[in-house]
Short mmCIF file of C-alpha atoms in Angstrom, two decimals:
data_model
loop_
_atom_site.label_atom_id
_atom_site.label_comp_id
_atom_site.label_asym_id
_atom_site.label_seq_id
_atom_site.Cartn_x
_atom_site.Cartn_y
_atom_site.Cartn_z
CA MET W 21 48.03 104.40 89.27
CA HIS W 22 46.22 107.63 89.13
CA ARG W 23 48.35 110.57 87.97
CA ARG W 24 48.16 113.57 90.23
CA ASN W 25 47.74 117.12 89.08
CA LEU W 26 49.94 120.21 89.59
CA LEU W 27 48.13 123.37 88.64
CA VAL W 28 50.45 126.19 87.69
CA HIS W 29 49.33 129.81 87.53
CA LEU W 30 52.39 132.10 87.61
CA HIS W 31 51.70 135.10 85.57
CA ASN W 32 52.34 138.71 86.58
CA ASP W 33 52.49 142.26 85.24
CA VAL W 34 56.20 142.15 85.89
CA ASP W 35 57.80 139.83 83.19
CA ALA W 36 60.50 138.56 85.49
CA PHE W 37 57.75 137.15 87.74
CA SER W 38 55.95 135.34 84.95
CA ILE W 39 56.71 131.60 84.32
CA LYS W 40 58.58 130.69 81.02
CA PRO W 41 58.63 127.52 79.00
CA ARG W 42 62.07 126.66 80.43
CA HIS W 43 60.62 126.69 83.89
CA LEU W 44 57.75 124.32 82.91
CA ASP W 45 60.16 122.02 81.11
CA ARG W 46 62.39 122.03 84.36
CA ILE W 47 59.36 120.94 86.46
CA ARG W 48 58.34 118.21 83.95
CA GLU W 49 61.94 116.99 83.94
CA ALA W 50 61.95 116.81 87.66
CA PHE W 51 58.60 115.23 88.18
CA PRO W 52 57.72 113.16 85.07
CA ASP W 53 55.10 111.27 87.06
CA ILE W 54 52.66 114.16 87.60
CA THR W 55 50.34 116.06 85.24
CA LEU W 56 51.35 119.69 84.82
CA ILE W 57 48.39 121.94 84.02
CA GLU W 58 49.31 125.56 83.15
CA THR W 59 46.61 128.21 83.36
CA THR W 60 47.03 131.80 82.01
CA THR W 61 43.78 133.46 83.35
CA LYS W 62 41.95 133.49 86.71
CA ASP W 63 38.85 131.79 85.13
CA GLU W 64 41.21 128.91 83.99
CA LEU W 65 42.68 128.68 87.45
CA ARG W 66 39.29 128.49 89.12
CA SER W 67 38.10 125.92 86.66
CA GLY W 68 41.11 123.69 87.41
CA LEU W 69 40.93 123.94 91.17
CA PRO W 70 38.51 120.98 91.81
CA ALA W 71 41.04 118.51 90.12
CA ALA W 72 44.23 120.06 91.46
CA ASP W 73 46.36 118.13 94.06
CA TRP W 74 48.89 120.98 94.32
CA LEU W 75 48.91 124.60 93.17
CA LEU W 76 51.72 126.87 92.14
CA THR W 77 50.49 130.37 92.15
CA TRP W 78 51.04 134.08 92.88
CA SER W 79 47.60 134.66 94.45
CA PHE W 80 44.84 132.78 96.14
CA ARG W 81 41.62 133.75 97.84
CA PRO W 82 40.37 132.25 101.11
CA ALA W 83 37.03 131.15 99.59
CA TRP W 84 38.87 129.07 96.97
CA TYR W 85 40.03 126.54 99.42
CA GLN W 86 36.33 125.20 99.62
CA GLU W 87 36.52 124.78 95.81
CA SER W 88 39.61 122.61 95.96
CA PRO W 89 38.63 119.31 97.69
CA ARG W 90 41.73 117.44 96.55
CA LEU W 91 44.24 120.30 97.18
CA GLU W 92 47.14 119.32 99.56
CA ALA W 93 49.37 122.34 99.28
CA VAL W 94 49.63 125.90 97.79
CA PHE W 95 53.15 127.06 96.76
CA THR W 96 54.03 130.69 96.07
CA PRO W 97 57.25 132.53 95.23
CA ALA W 98 55.96 135.40 97.53
CA ALA W 99 57.80 135.73 100.85
CA GLY W 100 54.78 136.55 102.87
CA ASN W 101 51.04 135.71 102.89
CA ASP W 102 49.85 138.95 101.53
CA TRP W 103 48.57 137.32 98.33
CA VAL W 104 48.15 133.69 99.61
CA PRO W 105 46.46 133.52 103.01
CA PRO W 106 46.47 130.44 105.06
CA ASP W 107 43.67 127.97 104.71
CA PRO W 108 41.21 128.87 107.58
CA THR W 109 40.59 125.15 108.25
CA GLY W 110 44.26 124.19 108.29
CA ARG W 111 43.61 121.38 105.80
CA VAL W 112 45.86 122.82 103.01
CA ARG W 113 49.48 123.70 103.70
CA ASN W 114 51.11 126.81 102.41
CA PHE W 115 54.70 127.21 101.35
CA TYR W 116 56.23 130.58 100.72
CA GLY W 117 59.46 131.49 98.94
CA GLN W 118 62.84 131.71 100.87
CA PHE W 119 65.13 132.73 98.14
CA HIS W 120 64.56 136.56 97.85
CA GLY W 121 67.46 137.55 99.97
CA ARG W 122 70.00 136.60 97.26
CA ILE W 123 68.65 139.35 95.08
CA MET W 124 67.33 141.86 97.61
CA ARG W 125 70.75 142.05 99.27
CA GLU W 126 72.27 143.43 96.14
CA SER W 127 69.56 146.02 95.81
CA LEU W 128 70.36 147.05 99.54
CA LEU W 129 74.02 147.17 98.77
CA ALA W 130 73.40 149.34 95.65
CA MET W 131 71.53 151.77 97.80
CA MET W 132 74.18 151.87 100.52
CA LEU W 133 77.04 152.40 97.92
CA TYR W 134 74.83 155.07 96.25
CA PHE W 135 74.95 157.13 99.51
CA ASN W 136 78.42 156.12 100.74
CA ARG W 137 80.07 156.86 97.42
CA ARG W 138 78.14 160.03 96.88
CA LEU W 139 76.98 158.90 93.48
CA ALA W 140 74.19 161.45 93.08
CA LEU W 141 76.63 164.21 93.33
CA ASN W 142 78.91 162.53 90.71
CA VAL W 143 76.00 162.10 88.34
CA ALA W 144 75.08 165.72 88.77
CA ASN W 145 78.69 166.74 88.10
CA GLN W 146 78.69 164.54 84.90
CA GLU W 147 75.52 166.13 83.67
CA ARG W 148 77.29 169.58 84.13
CA THR W 149 80.57 168.37 82.81
CA VAL W 150 82.20 169.28 86.17
CA TRP W 151 85.49 167.55 87.14
CA ASP W 152 85.47 167.71 90.93
CA ARG W 153 87.64 165.28 92.85
CA GLY W 154 86.66 167.00 96.00
CA SER W 155 83.19 165.74 95.73
CA SER W 156 84.44 162.30 97.03
CA GLU W 157 86.07 163.65 100.12
CA GLY W 158 83.01 162.94 102.25
CA CYS W 159 82.75 159.33 101.11
CA SER W 160 82.54 156.47 103.65
CA ALA W 161 83.51 152.78 103.50
CA LEU W 162 81.20 150.00 104.69
CA PHE W 163 84.11 148.29 106.48
CA SER W 164 84.15 151.13 108.93
CA GLN W 165 80.45 151.20 109.55
CA ARG W 166 77.72 149.52 111.56
CA VAL W 167 74.45 148.19 110.07
CA LEU W 168 71.28 147.47 112.05
CA ILE W 169 68.87 145.10 110.41
CA VAL W 170 65.43 145.40 111.92
CA GLY W 171 63.46 142.33 111.10
CA TYR W 172 66.27 139.84 111.17
CA GLY W 173 64.78 136.88 109.38
CA ALA W 174 65.82 134.69 106.46
CA ILE W 175 66.16 137.69 104.09
CA GLY W 176 67.88 139.75 106.68
CA ARG W 177 70.44 137.12 107.39
CA GLN W 178 71.24 136.81 103.75
CA MET W 179 71.68 140.57 103.62
CA ALA W 180 74.03 140.41 106.60
CA GLU W 181 76.17 137.76 104.89
CA LEU W 182 76.93 139.98 102.02
CA LEU W 183 77.50 143.09 104.08
CA LYS W 184 79.87 141.23 106.42
CA ALA W 185 81.98 140.32 103.40
CA PHE W 186 82.48 144.11 102.83
CA GLY W 187 83.72 144.36 106.52
CA ALA W 188 80.43 146.01 107.91
CA ARG W 189 79.55 145.16 111.54
CA ILE W 190 76.00 143.71 111.73
CA THR W 191 73.44 143.81 114.54
CA GLY W 192 70.18 142.01 113.99
CA VAL W 193 66.91 142.93 115.62
CA ARG W 194 64.04 140.39 115.89
CA ARG W 195 60.97 139.51 118.01
CA ASN W 196 62.98 136.92 120.05
CA THR W 197 66.46 135.51 119.98
CA ALA W 198 65.40 131.93 120.49
CA GLY W 199 67.40 129.67 118.20
CA SER W 200 69.69 132.37 116.92
CA GLY W 201 72.54 131.04 118.93
CA CYS W 202 75.92 132.29 117.73
CA ASP W 203 74.92 133.98 114.39
CA PRO W 204 77.54 133.55 111.70
CA HIS W 205 76.97 136.96 110.17
CA ALA W 206 75.80 139.30 112.95
CA GLU W 207 78.00 140.42 115.87
CA ARG W 208 74.87 140.12 118.02
CA VAL W 209 71.18 139.60 117.66
CA VAL W 210 68.90 141.51 120.07
CA THR W 211 65.14 141.79 120.74
CA PHE W 212 62.85 144.81 119.78
CA ASP W 213 62.92 146.15 123.19
CA ARG W 214 66.64 146.88 122.69
CA LEU W 215 66.08 148.72 119.44
CA GLU W 216 66.33 152.28 120.91
CA GLU W 217 69.76 151.36 122.42
CA GLU W 218 71.16 150.23 119.14
CA LEU W 219 69.88 153.11 116.88
CA PRO W 220 72.36 155.84 118.09
CA VAL W 221 75.40 153.72 117.04
CA ALA W 222 74.13 152.54 113.60
CA ASP W 223 75.36 154.16 110.42
CA HIS W 224 72.74 152.29 108.38
CA VAL W 225 69.26 151.24 109.49
CA VAL W 226 67.59 148.53 107.34
CA LEU W 227 63.93 147.82 107.92
CA MET W 228 62.89 144.38 106.86
CA LEU W 229 59.55 144.20 108.71
CA PRO W 230 56.62 142.13 107.49
CA GLY W 231 53.19 143.80 106.98
CA GLY W 232 50.26 143.55 109.11
CA VAL W 233 48.65 145.10 112.16
CA GLU W 234 51.48 144.11 114.44
CA THR W 235 54.07 146.14 112.55
CA THR W 236 51.94 149.14 111.65
CA ASP W 237 53.62 152.39 112.85
CA LEU W 238 56.12 150.14 114.91
CA PHE W 239 58.93 152.56 114.02
CA THR W 240 57.89 155.76 115.66
CA GLU W 241 58.94 159.49 115.65
CA ARG W 242 60.90 158.53 118.74
CA HIS W 243 62.95 155.96 116.95
CA PHE W 244 63.80 158.39 114.15
CA ALA W 245 64.95 160.87 116.80
CA ARG W 246 67.17 158.28 118.38
CA MET W 247 69.14 157.62 115.10
CA LYS W 248 72.69 158.55 114.65
CA PRO W 249 73.24 161.97 113.05
CA GLY W 250 74.27 161.50 109.44
CA SER W 251 72.93 157.90 109.29
CA TYR W 252 70.76 156.38 106.57
CA LEU W 253 67.46 154.39 106.61
CA TYR W 254 66.49 151.77 104.11
CA ASN W 255 63.11 150.09 103.85
CA LEU W 256 62.76 146.97 101.69
CA GLY W 257 60.23 145.21 103.90
CA ARG W 258 56.72 146.81 104.05
CA GLY W 259 55.73 150.35 104.01
CA ASN W 260 53.26 150.33 106.93
CA CYS W 261 56.01 150.31 109.72
CA TYR W 262 56.29 154.24 109.96
CA ARG W 263 54.45 157.31 109.07
CA GLU W 264 55.61 159.13 105.99
CA GLU W 265 55.59 162.54 107.74
CA HIS W 266 57.86 161.24 110.62
CA LEU W 267 60.41 160.02 107.94
CA VAL W 268 60.28 163.38 105.96
CA HIS W 269 60.78 165.34 109.21
CA ALA W 270 63.80 163.16 110.02
CA LEU W 271 65.25 163.79 106.48
CA LEU W 272 64.65 167.52 106.60
CA ASP W 273 65.22 168.59 110.21
CA GLY W 274 66.34 165.39 111.95
CA PRO W 275 69.37 163.13 112.08
CA LEU W 276 69.00 161.37 108.70
CA ALA W 277 71.49 162.02 105.97
CA GLY W 278 69.33 160.09 103.42
CA ALA W 279 66.97 157.20 102.81
CA GLY W 280 66.67 154.41 100.27
CA LEU W 281 63.02 153.38 99.98
CA ASP W 282 61.67 150.44 98.02
CA VAL W 283 58.23 150.14 99.73
CA PHE W 284 55.57 152.46 100.76
CA ARG W 285 52.27 152.61 102.76
CA GLU W 286 50.44 153.59 99.56
CA GLU W 287 51.64 151.98 96.17
CA PRO W 288 52.20 153.41 93.68
CA LEU W 289 53.67 156.31 95.71
CA PRO W 290 51.46 159.27 94.85
CA PRO W 291 52.96 162.16 92.89
CA SER W 292 51.94 164.36 95.71
CA SER W 293 54.30 162.63 98.17
CA PRO W 294 57.18 165.04 99.28
CA LEU W 295 59.60 162.05 99.19
CA TRP W 296 59.66 162.38 95.34
CA LYS W 297 61.34 165.83 95.60
CA LEU W 298 63.86 165.21 98.51
CA PRO W 299 67.36 165.21 97.14
CA ASN W 300 68.58 162.78 99.73
CA VAL W 301 66.10 160.10 98.96
CA LEU W 302 66.58 157.27 96.52
CA ILE W 303 63.27 155.78 95.41
CA THR W 304 62.69 152.32 93.70
CA PRO W 305 59.19 151.11 92.87
CA HIS W 306 58.86 147.92 95.02
CA ALA W 307 61.53 146.40 92.79
CA SER W 308 64.29 145.17 95.19
CA ALA W 309 63.60 141.56 94.19
CA ILE W 310 63.10 142.07 90.51
CA SER W 311 65.71 140.16 88.56
CA ARG W 312 65.65 137.90 85.52
CA GLU W 313 66.88 135.14 87.77
CA TYR W 314 63.98 135.51 89.97
CA LEU W 315 61.87 132.43 88.84
CA ASP W 316 65.02 130.42 88.08
CA LEU W 317 65.91 130.63 91.77
CA TYR W 318 62.42 129.99 92.89
CA ILE W 319 61.80 126.90 90.72
CA GLU W 320 65.04 125.29 91.87
CA GLU W 321 63.93 125.92 95.49
CA TRP W 322 60.48 124.75 94.84
CA ILE W 323 61.58 121.53 93.33
CA GLU W 324 63.53 120.63 96.50
CA THR W 325 60.57 121.70 98.71
CA PHE W 326 58.15 119.67 96.66
CA LYS W 327 60.33 116.64 96.79
CA GLY W 328 59.99 116.76 100.57
CA GLN W 329 56.22 117.15 100.62
CA ARG W 330 55.02 114.56 98.22
#
């Protein structure tokens, strides 16, 4: 019987996103009947496409589908189709990672506790050798707060699961509520047309919107103005959903007490951006999913997905 080929090209500038020998060994253990071909360069990837039955990769160009006559499916750890667009002909199936929430929710929690526990002030006091117990008098607890997750998909639900364990009350916002039923983690799930009603009562607003034309500037100056005075904004989705100048205005002169930002419209965030110098902003470099467990989680998820697709 003809052995079928799995082409693997998972290399990235971020070491946690690059495949390791243990991952390749795990794949061979799970599927001893297939031929695993690892490539380390784009040229090697292109050369291997004509003989590939399946592809495991970070990126793929639309034109390459025509170079892959045997290809049945493209698998990628990425949560969205930014780097692996669908096959225009519909012949090849695409499968995206669903595991990110387990890591990203800890990044979100860290940001929330950073603001709630006033950690920036404590770090500043430590640097100045100042013992000031009064600096914690303004702290808040998650169990007394409301969290609004805008873009309540798979990652948002995993975030809600963790935050609910701390006692936070969760409201999810999504395009439609079909199939949401009685959500186990959110008090309620509403549609986008209800967003402005929910903003004034939320202590934390989490943006988990995907990229693309449909979400560009979706969160407007009007939405910022509707937010609760003293509330916090977090963006771990995509940076195109609001304009930076509207966010800066809300942080300087509007209702926001602070913002935790992992994604930006332009990345890397330019040194000229005023966000760098705002004391009530916490910036991470599109790193909310970076963890040494990243590919371990993905490979186990991929194995189960692949079993169901062969």
